[in-house]
PDB file of C-alpha atoms in Angstrom:
ATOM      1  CA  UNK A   1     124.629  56.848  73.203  1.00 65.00           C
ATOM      2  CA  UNK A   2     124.089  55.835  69.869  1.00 76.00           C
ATOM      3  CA  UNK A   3     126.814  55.483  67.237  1.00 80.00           C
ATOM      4  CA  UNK A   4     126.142  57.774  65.166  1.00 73.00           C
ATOM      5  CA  UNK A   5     125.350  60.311  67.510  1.00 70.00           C
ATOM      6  CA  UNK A   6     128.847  60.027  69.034  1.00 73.00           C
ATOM      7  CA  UNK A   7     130.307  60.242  65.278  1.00 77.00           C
ATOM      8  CA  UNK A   8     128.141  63.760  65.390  1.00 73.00           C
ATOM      9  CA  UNK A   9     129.014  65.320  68.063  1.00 68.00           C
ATOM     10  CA  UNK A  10     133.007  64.559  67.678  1.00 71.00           C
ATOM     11  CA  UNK A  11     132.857  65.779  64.393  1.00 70.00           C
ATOM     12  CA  UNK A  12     131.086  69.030  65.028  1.00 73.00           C
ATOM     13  CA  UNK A  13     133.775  72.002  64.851  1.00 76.00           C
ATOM     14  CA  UNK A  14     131.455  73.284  67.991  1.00 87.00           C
ATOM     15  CA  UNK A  15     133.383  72.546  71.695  1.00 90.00           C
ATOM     16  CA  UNK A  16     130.785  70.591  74.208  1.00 93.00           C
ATOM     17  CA  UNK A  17     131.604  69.978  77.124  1.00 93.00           C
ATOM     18  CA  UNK A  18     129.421  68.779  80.115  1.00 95.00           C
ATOM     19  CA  UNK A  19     129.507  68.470  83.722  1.00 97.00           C
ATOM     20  CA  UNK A  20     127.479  66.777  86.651  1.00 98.00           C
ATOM     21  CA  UNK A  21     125.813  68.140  89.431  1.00 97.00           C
ATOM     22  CA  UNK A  22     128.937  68.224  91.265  1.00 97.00           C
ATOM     23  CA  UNK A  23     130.461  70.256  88.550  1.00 97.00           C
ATOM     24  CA  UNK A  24     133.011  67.620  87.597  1.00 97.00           C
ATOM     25  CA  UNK A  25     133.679  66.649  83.513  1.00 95.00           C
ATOM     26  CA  UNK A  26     131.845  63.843  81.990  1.00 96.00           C
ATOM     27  CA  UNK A  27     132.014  64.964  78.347  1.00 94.00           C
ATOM     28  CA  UNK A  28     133.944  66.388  76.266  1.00 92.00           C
ATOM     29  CA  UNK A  29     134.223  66.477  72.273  1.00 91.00           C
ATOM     30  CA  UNK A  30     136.551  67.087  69.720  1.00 85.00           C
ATOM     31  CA  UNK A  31     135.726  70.537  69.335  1.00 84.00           C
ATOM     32  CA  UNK A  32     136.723  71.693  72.654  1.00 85.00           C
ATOM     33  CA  UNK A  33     140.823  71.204  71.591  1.00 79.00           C
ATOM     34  CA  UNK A  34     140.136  74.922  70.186  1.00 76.00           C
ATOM     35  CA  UNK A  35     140.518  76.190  73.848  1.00 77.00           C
ATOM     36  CA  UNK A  36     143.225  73.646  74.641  1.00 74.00           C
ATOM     37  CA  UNK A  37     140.846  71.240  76.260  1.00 77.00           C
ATOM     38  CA  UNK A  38     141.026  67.148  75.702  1.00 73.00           C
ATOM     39  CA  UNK A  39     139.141  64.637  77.350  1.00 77.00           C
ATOM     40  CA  UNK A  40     142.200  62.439  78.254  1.00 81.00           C
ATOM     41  CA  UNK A  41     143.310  65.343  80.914  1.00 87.00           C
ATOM     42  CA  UNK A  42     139.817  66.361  82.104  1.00 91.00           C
ATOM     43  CA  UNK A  43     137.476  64.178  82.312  1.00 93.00           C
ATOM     44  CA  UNK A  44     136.244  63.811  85.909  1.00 96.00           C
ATOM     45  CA  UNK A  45     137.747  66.903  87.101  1.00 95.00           C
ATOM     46  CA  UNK A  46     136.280  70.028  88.453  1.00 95.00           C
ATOM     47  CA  UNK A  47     135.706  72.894  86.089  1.00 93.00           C
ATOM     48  CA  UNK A  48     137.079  74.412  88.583  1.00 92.00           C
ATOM     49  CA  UNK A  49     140.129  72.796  88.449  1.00 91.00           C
ATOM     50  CA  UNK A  50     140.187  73.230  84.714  1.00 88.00           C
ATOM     51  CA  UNK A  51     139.367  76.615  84.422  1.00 85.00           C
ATOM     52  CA  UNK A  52     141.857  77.624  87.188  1.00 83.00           C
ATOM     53  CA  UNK A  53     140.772  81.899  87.437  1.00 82.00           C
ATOM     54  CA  UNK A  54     137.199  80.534  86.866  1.00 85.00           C
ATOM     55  CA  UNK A  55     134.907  81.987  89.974  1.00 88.00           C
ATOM     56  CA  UNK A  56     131.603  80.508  91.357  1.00 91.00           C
ATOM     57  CA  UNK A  57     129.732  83.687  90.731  1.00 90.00           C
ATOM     58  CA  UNK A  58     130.769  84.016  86.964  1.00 88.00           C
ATOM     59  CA  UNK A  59     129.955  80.726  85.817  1.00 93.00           C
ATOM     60  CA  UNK A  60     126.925  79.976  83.386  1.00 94.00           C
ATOM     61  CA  UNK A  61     127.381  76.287  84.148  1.00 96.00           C
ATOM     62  CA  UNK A  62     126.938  77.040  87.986  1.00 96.00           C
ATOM     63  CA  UNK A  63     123.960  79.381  87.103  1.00 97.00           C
ATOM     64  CA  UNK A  64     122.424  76.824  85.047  1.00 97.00           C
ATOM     65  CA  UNK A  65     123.114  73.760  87.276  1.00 97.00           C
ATOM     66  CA  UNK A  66     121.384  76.606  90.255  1.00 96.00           C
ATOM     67  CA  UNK A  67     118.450  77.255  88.143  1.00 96.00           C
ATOM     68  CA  UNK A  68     117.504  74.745  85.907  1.00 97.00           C
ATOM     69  CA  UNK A  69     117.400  77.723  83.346  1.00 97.00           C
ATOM     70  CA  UNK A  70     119.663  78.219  79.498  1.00 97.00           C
ATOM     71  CA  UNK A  71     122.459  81.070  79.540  1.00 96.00           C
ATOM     72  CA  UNK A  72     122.696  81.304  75.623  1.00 94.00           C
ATOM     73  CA  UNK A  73     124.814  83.452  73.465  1.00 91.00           C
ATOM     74  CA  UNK A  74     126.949  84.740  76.387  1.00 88.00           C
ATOM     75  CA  UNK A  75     130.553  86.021  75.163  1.00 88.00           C
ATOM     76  CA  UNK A  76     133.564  85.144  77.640  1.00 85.00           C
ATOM     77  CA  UNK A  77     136.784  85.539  78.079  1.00 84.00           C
ATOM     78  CA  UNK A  78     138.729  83.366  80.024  1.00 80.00           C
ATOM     79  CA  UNK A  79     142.341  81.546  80.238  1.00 79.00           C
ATOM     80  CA  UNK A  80     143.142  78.328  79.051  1.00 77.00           C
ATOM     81  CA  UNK A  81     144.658  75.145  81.112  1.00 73.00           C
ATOM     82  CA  UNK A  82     147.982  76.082  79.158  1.00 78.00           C
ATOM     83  CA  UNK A  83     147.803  79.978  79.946  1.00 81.00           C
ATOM     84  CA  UNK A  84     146.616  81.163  76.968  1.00 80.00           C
ATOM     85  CA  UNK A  85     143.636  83.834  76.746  1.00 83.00           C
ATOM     86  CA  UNK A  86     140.743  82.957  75.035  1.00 83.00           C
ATOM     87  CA  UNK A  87     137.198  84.218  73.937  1.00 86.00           C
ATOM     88  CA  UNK A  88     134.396  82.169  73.091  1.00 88.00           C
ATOM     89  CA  UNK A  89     130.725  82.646  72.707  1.00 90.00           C
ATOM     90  CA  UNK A  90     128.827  80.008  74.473  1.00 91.00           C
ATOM     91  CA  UNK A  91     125.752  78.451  75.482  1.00 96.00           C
ATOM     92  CA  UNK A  92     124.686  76.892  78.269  1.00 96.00           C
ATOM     93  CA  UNK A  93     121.412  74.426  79.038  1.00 97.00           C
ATOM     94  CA  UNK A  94     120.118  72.003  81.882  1.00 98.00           C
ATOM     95  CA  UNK A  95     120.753  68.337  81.458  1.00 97.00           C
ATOM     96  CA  UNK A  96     117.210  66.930  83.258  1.00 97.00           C
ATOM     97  CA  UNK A  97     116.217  64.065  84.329  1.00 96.00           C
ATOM     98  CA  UNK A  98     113.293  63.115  86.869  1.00 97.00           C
ATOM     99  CA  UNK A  99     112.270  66.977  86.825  1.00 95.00           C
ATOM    100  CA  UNK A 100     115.800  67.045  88.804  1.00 96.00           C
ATOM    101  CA  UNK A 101     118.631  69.252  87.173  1.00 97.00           C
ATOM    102  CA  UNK A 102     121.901  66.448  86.905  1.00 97.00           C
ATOM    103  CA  UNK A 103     123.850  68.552  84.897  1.00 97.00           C
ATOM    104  CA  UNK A 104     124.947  71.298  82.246  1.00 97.00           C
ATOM    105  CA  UNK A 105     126.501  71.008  79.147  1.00 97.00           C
ATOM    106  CA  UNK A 106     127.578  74.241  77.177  1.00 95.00           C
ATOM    107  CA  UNK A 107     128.504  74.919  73.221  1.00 94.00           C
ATOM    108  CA  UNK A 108     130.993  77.118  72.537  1.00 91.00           C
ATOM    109  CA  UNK A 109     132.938  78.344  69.514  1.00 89.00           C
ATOM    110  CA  UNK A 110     136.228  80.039  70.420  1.00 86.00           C
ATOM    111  CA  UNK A 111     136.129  83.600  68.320  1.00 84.00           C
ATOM    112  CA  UNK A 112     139.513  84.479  70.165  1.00 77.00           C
ATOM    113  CA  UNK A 113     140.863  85.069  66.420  1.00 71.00           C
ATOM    114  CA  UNK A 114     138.197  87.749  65.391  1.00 72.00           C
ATOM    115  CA  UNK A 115     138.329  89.418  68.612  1.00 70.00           C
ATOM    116  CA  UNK A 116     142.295  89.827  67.718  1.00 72.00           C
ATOM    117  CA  UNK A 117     140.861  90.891  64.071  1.00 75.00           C
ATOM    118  CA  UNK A 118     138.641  93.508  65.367  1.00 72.00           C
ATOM    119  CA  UNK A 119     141.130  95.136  67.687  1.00 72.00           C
ATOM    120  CA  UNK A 120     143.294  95.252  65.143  1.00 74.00           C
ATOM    121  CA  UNK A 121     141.383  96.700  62.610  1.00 73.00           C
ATOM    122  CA  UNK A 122     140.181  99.104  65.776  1.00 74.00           C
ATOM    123  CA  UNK A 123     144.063 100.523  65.918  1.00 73.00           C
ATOM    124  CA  UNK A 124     144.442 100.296  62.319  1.00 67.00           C
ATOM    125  CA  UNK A 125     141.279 102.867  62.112  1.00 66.00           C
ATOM    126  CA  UNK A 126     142.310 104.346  65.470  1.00 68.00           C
ATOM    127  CA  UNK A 127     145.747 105.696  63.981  1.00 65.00           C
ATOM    128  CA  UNK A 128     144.171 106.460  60.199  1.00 55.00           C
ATOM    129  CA  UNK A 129     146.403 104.160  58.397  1.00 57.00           C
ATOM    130  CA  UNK A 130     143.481 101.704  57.276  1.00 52.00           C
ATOM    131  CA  UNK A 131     140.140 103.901  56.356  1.00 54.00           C
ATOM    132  CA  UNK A 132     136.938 103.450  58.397  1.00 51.00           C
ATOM    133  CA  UNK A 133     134.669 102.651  54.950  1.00 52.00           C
ATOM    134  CA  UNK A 134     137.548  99.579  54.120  1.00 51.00           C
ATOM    135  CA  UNK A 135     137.113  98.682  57.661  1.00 51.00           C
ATOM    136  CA  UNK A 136     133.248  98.597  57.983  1.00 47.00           C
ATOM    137  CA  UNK A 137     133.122  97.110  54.244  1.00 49.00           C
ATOM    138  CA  UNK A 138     135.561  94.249  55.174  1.00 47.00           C
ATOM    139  CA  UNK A 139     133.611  93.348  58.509  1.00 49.00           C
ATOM    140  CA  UNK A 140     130.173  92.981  57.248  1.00 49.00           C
ATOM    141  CA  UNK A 141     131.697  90.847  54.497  1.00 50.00           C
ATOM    142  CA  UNK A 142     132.679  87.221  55.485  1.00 49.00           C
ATOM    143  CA  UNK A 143     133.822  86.191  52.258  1.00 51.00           C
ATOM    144  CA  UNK A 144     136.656  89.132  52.874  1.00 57.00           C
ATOM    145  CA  UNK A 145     138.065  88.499  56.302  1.00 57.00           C
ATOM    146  CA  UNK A 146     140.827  86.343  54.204  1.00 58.00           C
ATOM    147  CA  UNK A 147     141.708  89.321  52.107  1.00 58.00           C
ATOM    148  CA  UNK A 148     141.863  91.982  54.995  1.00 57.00           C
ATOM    149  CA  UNK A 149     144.402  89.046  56.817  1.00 56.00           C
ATOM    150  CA  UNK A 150     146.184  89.391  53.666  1.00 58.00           C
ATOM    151  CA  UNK A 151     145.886  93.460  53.729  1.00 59.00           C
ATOM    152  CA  UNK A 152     147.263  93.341  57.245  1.00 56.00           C
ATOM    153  CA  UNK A 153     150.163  90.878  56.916  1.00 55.00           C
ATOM    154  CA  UNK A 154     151.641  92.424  53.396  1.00 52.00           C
TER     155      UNK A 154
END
C-alpha cells in the first residue's frame, strides 16, 4: 500500500477494520480504538474471537463475505473485547479480487455517546423536567449538542 494511503487511513477518525475469507483480522486502523479495538491484540484473529457474543447469522461481514454484496448504514449494538457496550453505525463492502470475494472490510463510527444523549434527553422529556420544543430544537442543531451536555450536567 502506498504511503500516503496508509498515513490516510490511520488518520481517519472512521474505525476500518478488515477480514479474510476465513473471517480472521488483517487490518485494522487507528480509528477502531473507539470500540476498544488495536491491531497489536487482533490482528489474525477471528472476529469471532474478538467480538465474543458476535453470532454467524448477525454478522454483515459474514453476509458480505456470503454474497459478494455492501451492508451500508446498518446501526449495531454490540460489546466490546473489554465488556463495554457499544453502538456504531457501519458499513460493510466486498474486498474482490479475480471475480472471487477474499474479504470484507467495514467503516464504522461508534455513536455509543449520542445514543446515551438521546435516551437521556428521552427520560428528561419522558418525566417533563426538560420541554419537548428544547429537546427537538437541541437535536436538529449540531452546533448545540455541547450546550444541552452543559444543560444536563449543571
Amino acid at each position: 500500500m502506498n504511503r500516503w494511503k496508509k498515513t490516510v487511513l490511520e488518520q481517519i477518525r472512521v474505525g476500518i477494520i478488515a477480514i479474510d475469507r476465513n473471517y480472521r483480522i488483517t487490518y485494522v486502523n487507528e480509528g477502531a480504538a473507539s470500540i476498544d479495538i488495536y491491531s497489536s491484540a487482533v490482528l489474525g484473529l477471528s472476529i469471532f474471537e474478538v467480538f465474543e457474543n458476535l453470532k454467524e447469522n448477525d454478522s454483515s461481514f459474514v453476509r458480505v463475505i456470503k454474497t459478494g454484496e455492501v451492508v451500508a448504514g446498518s446501526i449495531q449494538t454490540f460489546i466490546t473485547c473489554k465488556g463495554v457496550l457499544r453502538t456504531a453505525i457501519t458499513s460493510t463492502y466486498p474486498i474482490i479480487e479475480d471475480n472471487k470475494v477474499i474479504g470484507a472490510y467495514e467503516l464504522f463510527e461508534d455513536i455509543s455517546a449520542v445514543t446515551r444523549l438521546s435516551e437521556e434527553l428521552t427520560a428528561l422529556r419522558t418525566s417533563k423536567m426538560l420541554p419537548r420544543k428544547y429537546v427537538m430544537k437541541t437535536m436538529n442543531t449540531k452546533e448545540n449538542v455541547s450546550k444541552l451536555l452543559e444543560y444536563l450536567q449543571g
